[in-house]
PDB file of C-alpha atoms in Angstrom:
ATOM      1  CA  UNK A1488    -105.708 -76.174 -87.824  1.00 50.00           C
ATOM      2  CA  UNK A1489    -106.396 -76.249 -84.226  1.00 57.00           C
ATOM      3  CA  UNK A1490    -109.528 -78.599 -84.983  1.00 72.00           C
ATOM      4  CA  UNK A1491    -107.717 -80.830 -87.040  1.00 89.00           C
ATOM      5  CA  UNK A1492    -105.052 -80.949 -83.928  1.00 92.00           C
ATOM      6  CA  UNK A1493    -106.816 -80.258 -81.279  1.00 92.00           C
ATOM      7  CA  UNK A1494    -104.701 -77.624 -79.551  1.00 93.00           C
ATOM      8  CA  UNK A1495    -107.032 -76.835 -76.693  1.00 93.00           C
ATOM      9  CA  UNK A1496    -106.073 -80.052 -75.430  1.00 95.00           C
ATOM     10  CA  UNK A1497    -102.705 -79.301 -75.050  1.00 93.00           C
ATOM     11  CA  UNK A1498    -103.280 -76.722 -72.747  1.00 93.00           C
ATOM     12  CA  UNK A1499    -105.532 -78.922 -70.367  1.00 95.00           C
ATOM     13  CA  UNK A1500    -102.256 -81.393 -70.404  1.00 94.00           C
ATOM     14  CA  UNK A1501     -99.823 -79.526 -69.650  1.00 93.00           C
ATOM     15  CA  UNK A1502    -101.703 -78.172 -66.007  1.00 96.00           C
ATOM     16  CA  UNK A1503    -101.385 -82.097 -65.366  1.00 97.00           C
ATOM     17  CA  UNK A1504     -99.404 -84.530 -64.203  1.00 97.00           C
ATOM     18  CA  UNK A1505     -95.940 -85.146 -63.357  1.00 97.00           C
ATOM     19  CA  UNK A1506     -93.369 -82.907 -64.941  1.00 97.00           C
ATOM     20  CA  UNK A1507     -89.708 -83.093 -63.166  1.00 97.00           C
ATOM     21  CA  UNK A1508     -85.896 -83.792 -64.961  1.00 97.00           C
ATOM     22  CA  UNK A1509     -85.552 -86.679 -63.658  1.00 97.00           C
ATOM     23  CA  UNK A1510     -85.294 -89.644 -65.761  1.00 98.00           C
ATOM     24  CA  UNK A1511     -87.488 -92.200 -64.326  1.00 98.00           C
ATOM     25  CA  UNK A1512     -87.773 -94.339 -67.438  1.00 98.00           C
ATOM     26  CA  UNK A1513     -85.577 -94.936 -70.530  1.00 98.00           C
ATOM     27  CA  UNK A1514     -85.754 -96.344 -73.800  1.00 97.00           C
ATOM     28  CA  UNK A1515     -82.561 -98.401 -74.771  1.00 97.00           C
ATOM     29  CA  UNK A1516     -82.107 -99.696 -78.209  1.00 97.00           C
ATOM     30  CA  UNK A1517     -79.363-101.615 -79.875  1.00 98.00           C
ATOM     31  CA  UNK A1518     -79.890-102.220 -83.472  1.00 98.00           C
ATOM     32  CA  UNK A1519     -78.339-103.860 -86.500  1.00 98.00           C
ATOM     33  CA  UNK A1520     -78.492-102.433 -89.766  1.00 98.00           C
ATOM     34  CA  UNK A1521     -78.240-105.388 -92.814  1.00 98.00           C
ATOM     35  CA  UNK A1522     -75.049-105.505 -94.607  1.00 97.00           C
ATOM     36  CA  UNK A1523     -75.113-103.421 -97.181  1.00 98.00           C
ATOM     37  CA  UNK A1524     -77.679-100.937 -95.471  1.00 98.00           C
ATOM     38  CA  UNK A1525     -75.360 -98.789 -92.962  1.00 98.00           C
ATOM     39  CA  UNK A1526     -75.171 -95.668 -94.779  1.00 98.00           C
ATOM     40  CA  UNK A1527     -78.914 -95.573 -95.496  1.00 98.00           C
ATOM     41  CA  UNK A1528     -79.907 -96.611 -92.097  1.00 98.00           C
ATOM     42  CA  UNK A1529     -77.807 -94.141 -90.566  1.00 98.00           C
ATOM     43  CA  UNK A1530     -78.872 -91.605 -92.891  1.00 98.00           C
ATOM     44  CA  UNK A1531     -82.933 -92.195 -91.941  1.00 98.00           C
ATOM     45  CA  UNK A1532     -82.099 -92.374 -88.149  1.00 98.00           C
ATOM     46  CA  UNK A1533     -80.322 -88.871 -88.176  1.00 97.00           C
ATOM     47  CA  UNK A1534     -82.561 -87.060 -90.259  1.00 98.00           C
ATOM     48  CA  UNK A1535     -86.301 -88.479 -89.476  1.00 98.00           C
ATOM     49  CA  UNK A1536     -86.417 -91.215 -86.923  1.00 98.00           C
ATOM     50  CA  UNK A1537     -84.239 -89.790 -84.448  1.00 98.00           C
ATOM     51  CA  UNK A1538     -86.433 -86.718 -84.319  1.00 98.00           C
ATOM     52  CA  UNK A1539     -89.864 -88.051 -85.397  1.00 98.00           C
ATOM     53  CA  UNK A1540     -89.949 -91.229 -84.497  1.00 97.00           C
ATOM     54  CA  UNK A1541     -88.218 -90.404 -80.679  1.00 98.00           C
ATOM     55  CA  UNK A1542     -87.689 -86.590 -79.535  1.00 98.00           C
ATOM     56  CA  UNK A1543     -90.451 -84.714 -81.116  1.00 98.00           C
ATOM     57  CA  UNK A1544     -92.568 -87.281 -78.636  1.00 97.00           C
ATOM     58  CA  UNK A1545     -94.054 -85.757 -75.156  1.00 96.00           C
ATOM     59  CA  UNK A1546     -92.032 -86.518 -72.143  1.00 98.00           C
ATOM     60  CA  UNK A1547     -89.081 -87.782 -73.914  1.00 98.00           C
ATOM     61  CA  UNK A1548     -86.852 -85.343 -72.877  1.00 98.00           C
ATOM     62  CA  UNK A1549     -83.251 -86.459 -73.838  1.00 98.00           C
ATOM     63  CA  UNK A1550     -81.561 -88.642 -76.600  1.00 98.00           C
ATOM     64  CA  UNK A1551     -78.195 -89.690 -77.754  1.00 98.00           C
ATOM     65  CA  UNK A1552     -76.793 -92.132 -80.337  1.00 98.00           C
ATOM     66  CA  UNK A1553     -73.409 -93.993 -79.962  1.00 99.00           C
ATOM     67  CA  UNK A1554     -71.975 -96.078 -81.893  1.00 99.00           C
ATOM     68  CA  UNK A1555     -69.659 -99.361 -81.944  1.00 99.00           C
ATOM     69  CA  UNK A1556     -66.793 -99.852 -84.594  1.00 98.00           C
ATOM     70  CA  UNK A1557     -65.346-102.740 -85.859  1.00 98.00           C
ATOM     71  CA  UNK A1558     -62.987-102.712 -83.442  1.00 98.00           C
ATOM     72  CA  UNK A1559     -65.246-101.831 -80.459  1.00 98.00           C
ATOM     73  CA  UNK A1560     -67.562-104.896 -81.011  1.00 98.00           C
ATOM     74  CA  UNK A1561     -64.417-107.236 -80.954  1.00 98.00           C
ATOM     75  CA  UNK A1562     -64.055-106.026 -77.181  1.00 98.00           C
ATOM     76  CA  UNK A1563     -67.223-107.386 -76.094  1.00 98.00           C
ATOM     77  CA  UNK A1564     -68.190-110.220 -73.761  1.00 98.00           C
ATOM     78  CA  UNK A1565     -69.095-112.969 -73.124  1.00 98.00           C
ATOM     79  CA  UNK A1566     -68.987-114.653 -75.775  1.00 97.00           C
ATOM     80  CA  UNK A1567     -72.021-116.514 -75.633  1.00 97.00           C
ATOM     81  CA  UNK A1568     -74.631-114.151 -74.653  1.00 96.00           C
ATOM     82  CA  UNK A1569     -78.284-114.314 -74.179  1.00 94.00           C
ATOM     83  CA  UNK A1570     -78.588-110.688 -75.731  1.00 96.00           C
ATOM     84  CA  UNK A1571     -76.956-110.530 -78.432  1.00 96.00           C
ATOM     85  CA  UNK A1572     -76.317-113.398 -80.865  1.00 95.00           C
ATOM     86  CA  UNK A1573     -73.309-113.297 -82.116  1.00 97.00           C
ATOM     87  CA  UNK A1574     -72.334-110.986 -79.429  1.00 98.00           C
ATOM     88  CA  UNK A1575     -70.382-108.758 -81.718  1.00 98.00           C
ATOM     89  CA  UNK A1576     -74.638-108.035 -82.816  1.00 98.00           C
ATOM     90  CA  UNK A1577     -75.853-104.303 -82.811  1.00 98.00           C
ATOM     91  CA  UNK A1578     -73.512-101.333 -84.176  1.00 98.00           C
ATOM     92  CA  UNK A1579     -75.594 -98.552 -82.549  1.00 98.00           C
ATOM     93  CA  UNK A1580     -77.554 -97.906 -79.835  1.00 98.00           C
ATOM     94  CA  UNK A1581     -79.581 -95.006 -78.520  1.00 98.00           C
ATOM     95  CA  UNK A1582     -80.430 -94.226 -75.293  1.00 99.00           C
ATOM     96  CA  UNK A1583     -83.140 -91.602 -74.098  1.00 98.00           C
ATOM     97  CA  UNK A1584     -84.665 -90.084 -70.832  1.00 98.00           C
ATOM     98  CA  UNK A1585     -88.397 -90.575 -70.319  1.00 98.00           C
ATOM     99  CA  UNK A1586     -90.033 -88.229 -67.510  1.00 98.00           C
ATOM    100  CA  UNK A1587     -90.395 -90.186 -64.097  1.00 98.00           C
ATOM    101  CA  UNK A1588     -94.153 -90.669 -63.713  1.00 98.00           C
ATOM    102  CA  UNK A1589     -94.877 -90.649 -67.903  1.00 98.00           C
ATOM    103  CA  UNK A1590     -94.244 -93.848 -68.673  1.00 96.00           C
ATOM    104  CA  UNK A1591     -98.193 -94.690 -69.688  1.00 95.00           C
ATOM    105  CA  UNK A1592     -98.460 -91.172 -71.242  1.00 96.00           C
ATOM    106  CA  UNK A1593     -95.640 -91.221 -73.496  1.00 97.00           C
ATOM    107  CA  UNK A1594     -96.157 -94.959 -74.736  1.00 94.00           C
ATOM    108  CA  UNK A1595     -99.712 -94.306 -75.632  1.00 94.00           C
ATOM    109  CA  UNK A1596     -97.897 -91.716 -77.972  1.00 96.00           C
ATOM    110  CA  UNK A1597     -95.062 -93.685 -79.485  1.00 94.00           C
ATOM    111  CA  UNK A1598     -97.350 -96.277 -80.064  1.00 92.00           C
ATOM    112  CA  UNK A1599     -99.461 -94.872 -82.467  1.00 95.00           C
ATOM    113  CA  UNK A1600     -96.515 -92.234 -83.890  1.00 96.00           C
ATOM    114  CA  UNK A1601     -94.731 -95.619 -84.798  1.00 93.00           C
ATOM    115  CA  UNK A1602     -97.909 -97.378 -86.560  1.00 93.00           C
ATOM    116  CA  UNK A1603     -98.644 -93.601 -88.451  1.00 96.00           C
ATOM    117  CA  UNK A1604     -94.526 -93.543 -89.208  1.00 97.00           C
ATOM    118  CA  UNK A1605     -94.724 -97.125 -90.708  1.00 95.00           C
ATOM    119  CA  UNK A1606     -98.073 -96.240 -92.647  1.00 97.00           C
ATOM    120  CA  UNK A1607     -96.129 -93.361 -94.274  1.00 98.00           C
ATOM    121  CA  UNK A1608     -93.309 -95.098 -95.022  1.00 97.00           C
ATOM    122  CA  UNK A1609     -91.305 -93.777 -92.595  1.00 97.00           C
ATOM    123  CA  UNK A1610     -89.537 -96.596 -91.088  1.00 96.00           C
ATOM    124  CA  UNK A1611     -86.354 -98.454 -91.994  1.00 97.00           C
ATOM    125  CA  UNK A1612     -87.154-101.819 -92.478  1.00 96.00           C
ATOM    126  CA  UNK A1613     -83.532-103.850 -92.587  1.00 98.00           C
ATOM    127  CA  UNK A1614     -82.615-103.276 -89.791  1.00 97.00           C
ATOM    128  CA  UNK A1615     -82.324-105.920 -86.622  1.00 96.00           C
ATOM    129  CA  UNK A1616     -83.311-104.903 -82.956  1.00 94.00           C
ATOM    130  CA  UNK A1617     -80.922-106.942 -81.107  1.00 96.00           C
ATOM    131  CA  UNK A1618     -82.034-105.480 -77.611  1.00 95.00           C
ATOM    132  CA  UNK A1619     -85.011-103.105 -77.026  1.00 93.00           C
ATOM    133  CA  UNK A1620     -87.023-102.020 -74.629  1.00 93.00           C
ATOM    134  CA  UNK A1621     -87.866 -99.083 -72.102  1.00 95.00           C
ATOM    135  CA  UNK A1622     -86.761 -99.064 -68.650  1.00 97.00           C
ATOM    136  CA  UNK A1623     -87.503 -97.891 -65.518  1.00 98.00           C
ATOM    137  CA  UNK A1624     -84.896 -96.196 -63.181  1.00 98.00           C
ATOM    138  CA  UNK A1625     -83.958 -97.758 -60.238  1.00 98.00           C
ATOM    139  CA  UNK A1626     -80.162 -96.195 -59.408  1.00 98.00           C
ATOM    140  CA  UNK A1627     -77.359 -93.644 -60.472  1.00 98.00           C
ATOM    141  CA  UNK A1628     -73.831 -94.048 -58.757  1.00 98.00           C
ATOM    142  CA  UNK A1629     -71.459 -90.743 -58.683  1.00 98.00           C
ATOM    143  CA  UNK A1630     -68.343 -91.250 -58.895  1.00 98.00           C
ATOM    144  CA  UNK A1631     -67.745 -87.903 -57.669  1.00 97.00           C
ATOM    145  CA  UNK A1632     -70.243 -87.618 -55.237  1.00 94.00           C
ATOM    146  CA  UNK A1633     -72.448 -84.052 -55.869  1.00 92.00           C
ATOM    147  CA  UNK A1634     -69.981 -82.790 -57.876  1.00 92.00           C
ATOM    148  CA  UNK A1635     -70.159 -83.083 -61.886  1.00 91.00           C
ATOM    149  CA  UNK A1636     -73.275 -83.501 -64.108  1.00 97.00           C
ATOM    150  CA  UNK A1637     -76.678 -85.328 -62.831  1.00 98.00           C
ATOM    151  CA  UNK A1638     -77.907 -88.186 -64.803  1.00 98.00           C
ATOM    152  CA  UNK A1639     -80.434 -86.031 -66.318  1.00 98.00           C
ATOM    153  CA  UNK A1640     -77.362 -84.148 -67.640  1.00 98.00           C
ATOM    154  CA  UNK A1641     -75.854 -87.580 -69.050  1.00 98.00           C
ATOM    155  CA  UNK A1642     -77.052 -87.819 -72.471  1.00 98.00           C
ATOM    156  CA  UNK A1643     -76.592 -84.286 -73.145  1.00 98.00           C
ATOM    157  CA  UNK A1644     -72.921 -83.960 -72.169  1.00 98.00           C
ATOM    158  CA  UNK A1645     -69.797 -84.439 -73.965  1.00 98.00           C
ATOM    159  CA  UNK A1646     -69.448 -87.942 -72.732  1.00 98.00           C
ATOM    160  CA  UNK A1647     -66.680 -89.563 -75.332  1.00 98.00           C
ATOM    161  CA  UNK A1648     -67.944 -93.594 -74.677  1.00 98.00           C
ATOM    162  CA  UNK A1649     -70.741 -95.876 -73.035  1.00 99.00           C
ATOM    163  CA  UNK A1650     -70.607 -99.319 -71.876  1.00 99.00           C
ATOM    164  CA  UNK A1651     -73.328-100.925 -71.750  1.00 98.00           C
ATOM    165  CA  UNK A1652     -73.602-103.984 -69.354  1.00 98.00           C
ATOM    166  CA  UNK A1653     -76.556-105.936 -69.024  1.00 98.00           C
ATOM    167  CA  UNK A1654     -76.958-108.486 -65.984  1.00 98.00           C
ATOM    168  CA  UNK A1655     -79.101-111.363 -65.440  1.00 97.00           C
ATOM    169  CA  UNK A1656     -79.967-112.379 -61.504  1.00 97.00           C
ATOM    170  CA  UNK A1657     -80.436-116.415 -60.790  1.00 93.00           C
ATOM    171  CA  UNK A1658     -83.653-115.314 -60.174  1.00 92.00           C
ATOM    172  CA  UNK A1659     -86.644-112.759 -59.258  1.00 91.00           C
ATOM    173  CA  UNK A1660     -86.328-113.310 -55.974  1.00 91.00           C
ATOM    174  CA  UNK A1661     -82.671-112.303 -56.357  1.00 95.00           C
ATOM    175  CA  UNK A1662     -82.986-109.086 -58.363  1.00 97.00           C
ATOM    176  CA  UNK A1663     -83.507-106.539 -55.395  1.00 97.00           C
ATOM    177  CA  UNK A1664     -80.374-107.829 -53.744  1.00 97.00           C
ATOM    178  CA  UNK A1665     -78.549-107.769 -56.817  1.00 98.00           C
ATOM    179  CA  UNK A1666     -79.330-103.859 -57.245  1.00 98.00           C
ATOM    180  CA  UNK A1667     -78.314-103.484 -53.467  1.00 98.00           C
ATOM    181  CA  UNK A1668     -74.960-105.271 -53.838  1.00 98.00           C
ATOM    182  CA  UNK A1669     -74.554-103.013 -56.921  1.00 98.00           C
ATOM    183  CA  UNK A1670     -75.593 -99.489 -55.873  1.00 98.00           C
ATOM    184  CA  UNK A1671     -73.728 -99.826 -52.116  1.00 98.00           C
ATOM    185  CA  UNK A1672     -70.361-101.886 -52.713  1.00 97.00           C
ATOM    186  CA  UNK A1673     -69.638-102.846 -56.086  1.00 98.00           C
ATOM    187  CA  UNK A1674     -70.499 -99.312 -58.798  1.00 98.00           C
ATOM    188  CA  UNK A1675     -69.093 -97.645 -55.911  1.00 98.00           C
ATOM    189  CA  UNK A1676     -65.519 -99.256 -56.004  1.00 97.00           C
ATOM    190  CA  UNK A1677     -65.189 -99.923 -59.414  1.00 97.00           C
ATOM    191  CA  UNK A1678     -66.233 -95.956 -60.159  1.00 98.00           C
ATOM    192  CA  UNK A1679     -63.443 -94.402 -57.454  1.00 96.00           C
ATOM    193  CA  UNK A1680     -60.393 -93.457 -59.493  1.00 95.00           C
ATOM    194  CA  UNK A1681     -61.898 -94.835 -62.885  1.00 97.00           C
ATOM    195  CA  UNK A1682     -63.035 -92.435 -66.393  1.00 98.00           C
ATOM    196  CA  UNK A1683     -66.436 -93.119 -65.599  1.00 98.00           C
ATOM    197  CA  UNK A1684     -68.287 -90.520 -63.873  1.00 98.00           C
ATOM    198  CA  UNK A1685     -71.666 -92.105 -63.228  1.00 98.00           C
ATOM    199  CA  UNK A1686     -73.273 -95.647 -63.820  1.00 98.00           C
ATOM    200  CA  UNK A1687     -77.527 -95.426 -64.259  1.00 98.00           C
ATOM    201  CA  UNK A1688     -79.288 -98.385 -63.120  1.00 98.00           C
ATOM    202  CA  UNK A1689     -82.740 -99.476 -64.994  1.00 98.00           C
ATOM    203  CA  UNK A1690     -84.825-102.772 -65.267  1.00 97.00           C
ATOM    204  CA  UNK A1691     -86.333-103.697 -68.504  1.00 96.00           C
ATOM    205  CA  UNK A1692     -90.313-103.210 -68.835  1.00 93.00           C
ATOM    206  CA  UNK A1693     -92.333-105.519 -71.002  1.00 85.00           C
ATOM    207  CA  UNK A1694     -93.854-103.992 -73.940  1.00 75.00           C
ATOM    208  CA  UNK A1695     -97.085-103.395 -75.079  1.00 71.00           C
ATOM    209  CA  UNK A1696     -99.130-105.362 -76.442  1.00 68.00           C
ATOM    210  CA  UNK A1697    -100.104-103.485 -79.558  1.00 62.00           C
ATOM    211  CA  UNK A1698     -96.017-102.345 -80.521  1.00 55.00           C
ATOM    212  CA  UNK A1699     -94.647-102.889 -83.573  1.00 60.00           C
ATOM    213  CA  UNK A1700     -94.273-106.707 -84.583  1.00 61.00           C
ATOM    214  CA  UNK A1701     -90.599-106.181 -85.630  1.00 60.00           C
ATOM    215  CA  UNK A1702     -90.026-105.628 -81.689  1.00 63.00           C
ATOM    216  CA  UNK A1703     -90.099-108.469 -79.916  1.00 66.00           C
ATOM    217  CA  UNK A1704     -91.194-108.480 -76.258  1.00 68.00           C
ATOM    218  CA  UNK A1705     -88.522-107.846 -73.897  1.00 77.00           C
ATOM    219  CA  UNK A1706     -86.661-110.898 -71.898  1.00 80.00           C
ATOM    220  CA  UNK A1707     -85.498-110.917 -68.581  1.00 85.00           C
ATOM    221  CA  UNK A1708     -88.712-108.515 -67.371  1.00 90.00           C
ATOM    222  CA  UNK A1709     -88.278-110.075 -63.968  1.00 93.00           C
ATOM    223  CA  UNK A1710     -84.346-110.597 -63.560  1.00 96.00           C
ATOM    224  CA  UNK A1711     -82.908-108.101 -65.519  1.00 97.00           C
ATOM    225  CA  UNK A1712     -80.203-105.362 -65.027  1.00 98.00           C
ATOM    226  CA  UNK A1713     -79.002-102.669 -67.590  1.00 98.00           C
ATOM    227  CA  UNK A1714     -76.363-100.567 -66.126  1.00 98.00           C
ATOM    228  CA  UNK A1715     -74.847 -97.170 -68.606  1.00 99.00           C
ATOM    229  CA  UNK A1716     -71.449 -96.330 -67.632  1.00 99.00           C
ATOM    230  CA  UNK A1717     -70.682 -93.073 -69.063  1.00 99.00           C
ATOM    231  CA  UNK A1718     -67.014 -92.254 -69.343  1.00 98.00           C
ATOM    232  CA  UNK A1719     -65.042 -89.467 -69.536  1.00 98.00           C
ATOM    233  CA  UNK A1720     -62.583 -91.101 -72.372  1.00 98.00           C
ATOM    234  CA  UNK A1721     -62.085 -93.396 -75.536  1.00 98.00           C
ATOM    235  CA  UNK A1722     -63.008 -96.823 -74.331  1.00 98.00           C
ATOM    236  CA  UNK A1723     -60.580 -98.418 -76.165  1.00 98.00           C
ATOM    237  CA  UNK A1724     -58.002 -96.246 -73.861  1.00 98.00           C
ATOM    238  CA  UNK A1725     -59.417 -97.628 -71.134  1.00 98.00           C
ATOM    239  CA  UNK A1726     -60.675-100.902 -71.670  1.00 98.00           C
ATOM    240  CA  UNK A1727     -57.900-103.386 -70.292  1.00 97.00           C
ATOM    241  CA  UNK A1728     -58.219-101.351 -66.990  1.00 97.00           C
ATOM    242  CA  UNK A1729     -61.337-100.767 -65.932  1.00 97.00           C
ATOM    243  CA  UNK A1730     -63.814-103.135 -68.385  1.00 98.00           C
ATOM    244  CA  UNK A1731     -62.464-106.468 -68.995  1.00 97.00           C
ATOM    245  CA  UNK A1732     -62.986-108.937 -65.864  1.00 97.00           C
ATOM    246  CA  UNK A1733     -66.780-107.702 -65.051  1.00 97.00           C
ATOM    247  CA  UNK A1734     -68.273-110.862 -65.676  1.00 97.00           C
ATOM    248  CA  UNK A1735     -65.970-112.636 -63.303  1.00 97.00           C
ATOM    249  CA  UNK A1736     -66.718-110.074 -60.273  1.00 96.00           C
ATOM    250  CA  UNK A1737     -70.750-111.240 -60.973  1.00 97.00           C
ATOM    251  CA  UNK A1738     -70.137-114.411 -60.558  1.00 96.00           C
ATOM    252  CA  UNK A1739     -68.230-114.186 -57.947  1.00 96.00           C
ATOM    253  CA  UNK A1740     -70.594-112.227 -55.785  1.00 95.00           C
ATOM    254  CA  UNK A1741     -73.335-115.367 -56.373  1.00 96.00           C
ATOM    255  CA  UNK A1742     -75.909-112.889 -57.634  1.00 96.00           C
ATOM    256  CA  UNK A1743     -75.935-113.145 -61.407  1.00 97.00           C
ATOM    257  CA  UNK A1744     -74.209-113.615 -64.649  1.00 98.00           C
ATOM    258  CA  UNK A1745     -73.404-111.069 -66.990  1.00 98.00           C
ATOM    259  CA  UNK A1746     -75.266-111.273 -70.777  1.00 97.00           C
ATOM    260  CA  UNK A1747     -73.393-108.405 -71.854  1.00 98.00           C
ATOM    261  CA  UNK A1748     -70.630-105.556 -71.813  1.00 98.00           C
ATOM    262  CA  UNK A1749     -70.171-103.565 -74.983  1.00 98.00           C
ATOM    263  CA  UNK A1750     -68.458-100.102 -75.641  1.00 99.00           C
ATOM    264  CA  UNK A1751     -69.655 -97.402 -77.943  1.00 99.00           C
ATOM    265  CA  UNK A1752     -68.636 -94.028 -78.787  1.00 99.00           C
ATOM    266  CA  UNK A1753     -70.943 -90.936 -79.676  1.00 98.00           C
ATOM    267  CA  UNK A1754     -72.133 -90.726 -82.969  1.00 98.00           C
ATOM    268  CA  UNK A1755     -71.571 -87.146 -84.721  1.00 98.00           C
ATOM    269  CA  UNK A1756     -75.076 -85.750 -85.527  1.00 97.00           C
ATOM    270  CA  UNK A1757     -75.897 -84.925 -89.042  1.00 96.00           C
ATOM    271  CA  UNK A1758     -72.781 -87.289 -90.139  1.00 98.00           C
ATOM    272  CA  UNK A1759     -72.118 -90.433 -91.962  1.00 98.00           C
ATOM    273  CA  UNK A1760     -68.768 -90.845 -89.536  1.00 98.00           C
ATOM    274  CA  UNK A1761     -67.888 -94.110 -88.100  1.00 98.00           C
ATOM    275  CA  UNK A1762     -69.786 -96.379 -90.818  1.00 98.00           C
ATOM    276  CA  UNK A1763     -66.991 -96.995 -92.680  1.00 98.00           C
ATOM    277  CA  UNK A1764     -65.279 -98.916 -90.181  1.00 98.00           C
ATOM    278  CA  UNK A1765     -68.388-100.949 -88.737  1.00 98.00           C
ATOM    279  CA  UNK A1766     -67.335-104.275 -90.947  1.00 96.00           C
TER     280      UNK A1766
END
C-alpha cells in the first residue's frame, strides 16, 4: 500500500513548510441547491463532500456549514446585488480555515481531489455556486479585546449565526483604505456592546485555472471585501439592531458599496434540519 500511496512522502512533508493555527486563507462558499434537490444535496454534503471533498484535505484545518431559512434570506440586502441574483440566492454556505502560508499546497490538492471526486461520481451536480472562492486573511476585530475565542477558534465554537457581508471598494486603489477605515473605526464601533464577538476580514483570490468548470472565476479579485461576523445569538433576535442600515454606513464613509449582507444559522451535522423551511 505504501507504493501505491506513497507514504514516505508524507514524512518528507510534514518536516516542511509552514504549519501554525492561524487561518491565513479561507474558502467561502454559498450554494444553491435546485428545487426539488435540498434533501439530497444536503444529504451528499454531510456525509461525503463535506469530509472528502473539504476536511480530509491537507492544511484545511477547520469547517462549518450554516444555513439560511426561508425567513433568513427575506432579511437580506440590497436588493439588487452584484453577488447574488436574486439576492434571496444561496441557502447554505460553508466556511473553512486554510493554514497561513498553504495556500499553493492545499489547492494543488483540492484540485485534483475535485476532478478524481467528479470522475467517481462523487459530486452533486444541481446545485448553483452563487459565490465561491478562497480568501486570504487580511483582519479579525475582537469585540472583547484578548478575551474570548481566537478566530482560529471561530468555526469550531458554538457560534448560533453568521452574517456574511461582502463589500465592493470604487476601486483598487481604494481597497487598502477601505480595510483601514474598517479594522480601526468602523468593526470596532459597531462590535462594542453588540452579539457579535469577532468580525474576520478576507479578500477574494482568483481561481485556478484548471478548477472545476461549474466554478466560475471569482469577481471583484481587486476590490473586494468579505467580512464573517460571528454572533453570539439568533440573528433574527438581533437583526433590526445591529444588521439592517450597513449599507448606508458604506456609503456614507465614500469607500464602497455593499453587494451583500445575509444571515445564517449553523447547520446540525448528520441532520436533514432546517430544509424544510428553505422555500
Amino acid at each position: 500500500m505504501s507504493d501505491e500511496t506513497r507514504s514516505d512522502t508524507y514524512a518528507e512533508l510534514a518536516a516542511l513548510g509552514p504549519y501554525g493555527v492561524h487561518p491565513g486563507h479561507a474558502l467561502i462558499t454559498m450554494v444553491e441547491p435546485h428545487p426539488g434537490h435540498e434533501y439530497a444535496y444536503n444529504r451528499w454534503y454531510e456525509d461525503d463532500h463535506y469530509y472528502a471533498g473539504a476536511m480530509a484535505m491537507p492544511w484545511m484545518f477547520a469547517g462549518r456549514r450554516w444555513v439560511a431559512t426561508r425567513e433568513l434570506r427575506e432579511l437580506r440586502y440590497p436588493e439588487k446585488s452584484a453577488v447574488a441574483q436574486p439576492v434571496g440566492a444561496g441557502c447554505y454556505l460553508s466556511t473553512y480555515w486554510v493554514t497561513d502560508g498553504r495556500y499553493d499546497d492545499h489547492m494543488k490538492w483540492t484540485v485534483g481531489i475535485n476532478k478524481r471526486l467528479n470522475r467517481d461520481g462523487r459530486v452533486y451536480q444541481d446545485r448553483t455556486h452563487v459565490f465561491t472562492s478562497f480568501q486570504d486573511h487580511e483582519a479579525t476585530v475582537y469585540r472583547d479585546g484578548a478575551a474570548g475565542p481566537r478566530d482560529f477558534h471561530a468555526l469550531d465554537h458554538p457560534y448560533r449565526g453568521l452574517v456574511l457581508q461582502v463589500i465592493d471598494a470604487k476601486g483598487a486603489e481604494q481597497r487598502a483604505e477601505l480595510l483601514e477605515w474598517l479594522r480601526s473605526r468602523h468593526l470596532p464601533k459597531r462590535l462594542g456592546g453588540s452579539p457579535a464577538a469577532m468580525v474576520t476580514v478576507f479578500r477574494p483570490t482568483p481561481l485556478p485555472g484548471d478548477r472545476m468548470t461549474y466554478v466560475k472565476q471569482v469577481e471583484g479579485v481587486d476590490t473586494r471585501l468579505t467580512l464573517l461576523w460571528f454572533l453570539q445569538e439568533d440573528p433574527q433576535d438581533c437583526w433590526d439592531a445591529h444588521f439592517t442600515g450597513l449599507d448606508a454606513l458604506i456609503e456614507e464613509s465614500g469607500l464602497g458599496r455593499v453587494e451583500l449582507v445575509a444571515p445564517f444559522i449553523p447547520t446540525v451535522p448528520g441532520t436533514d434540519l432546517y430544509v424544510d423551511q428553505l422555500r
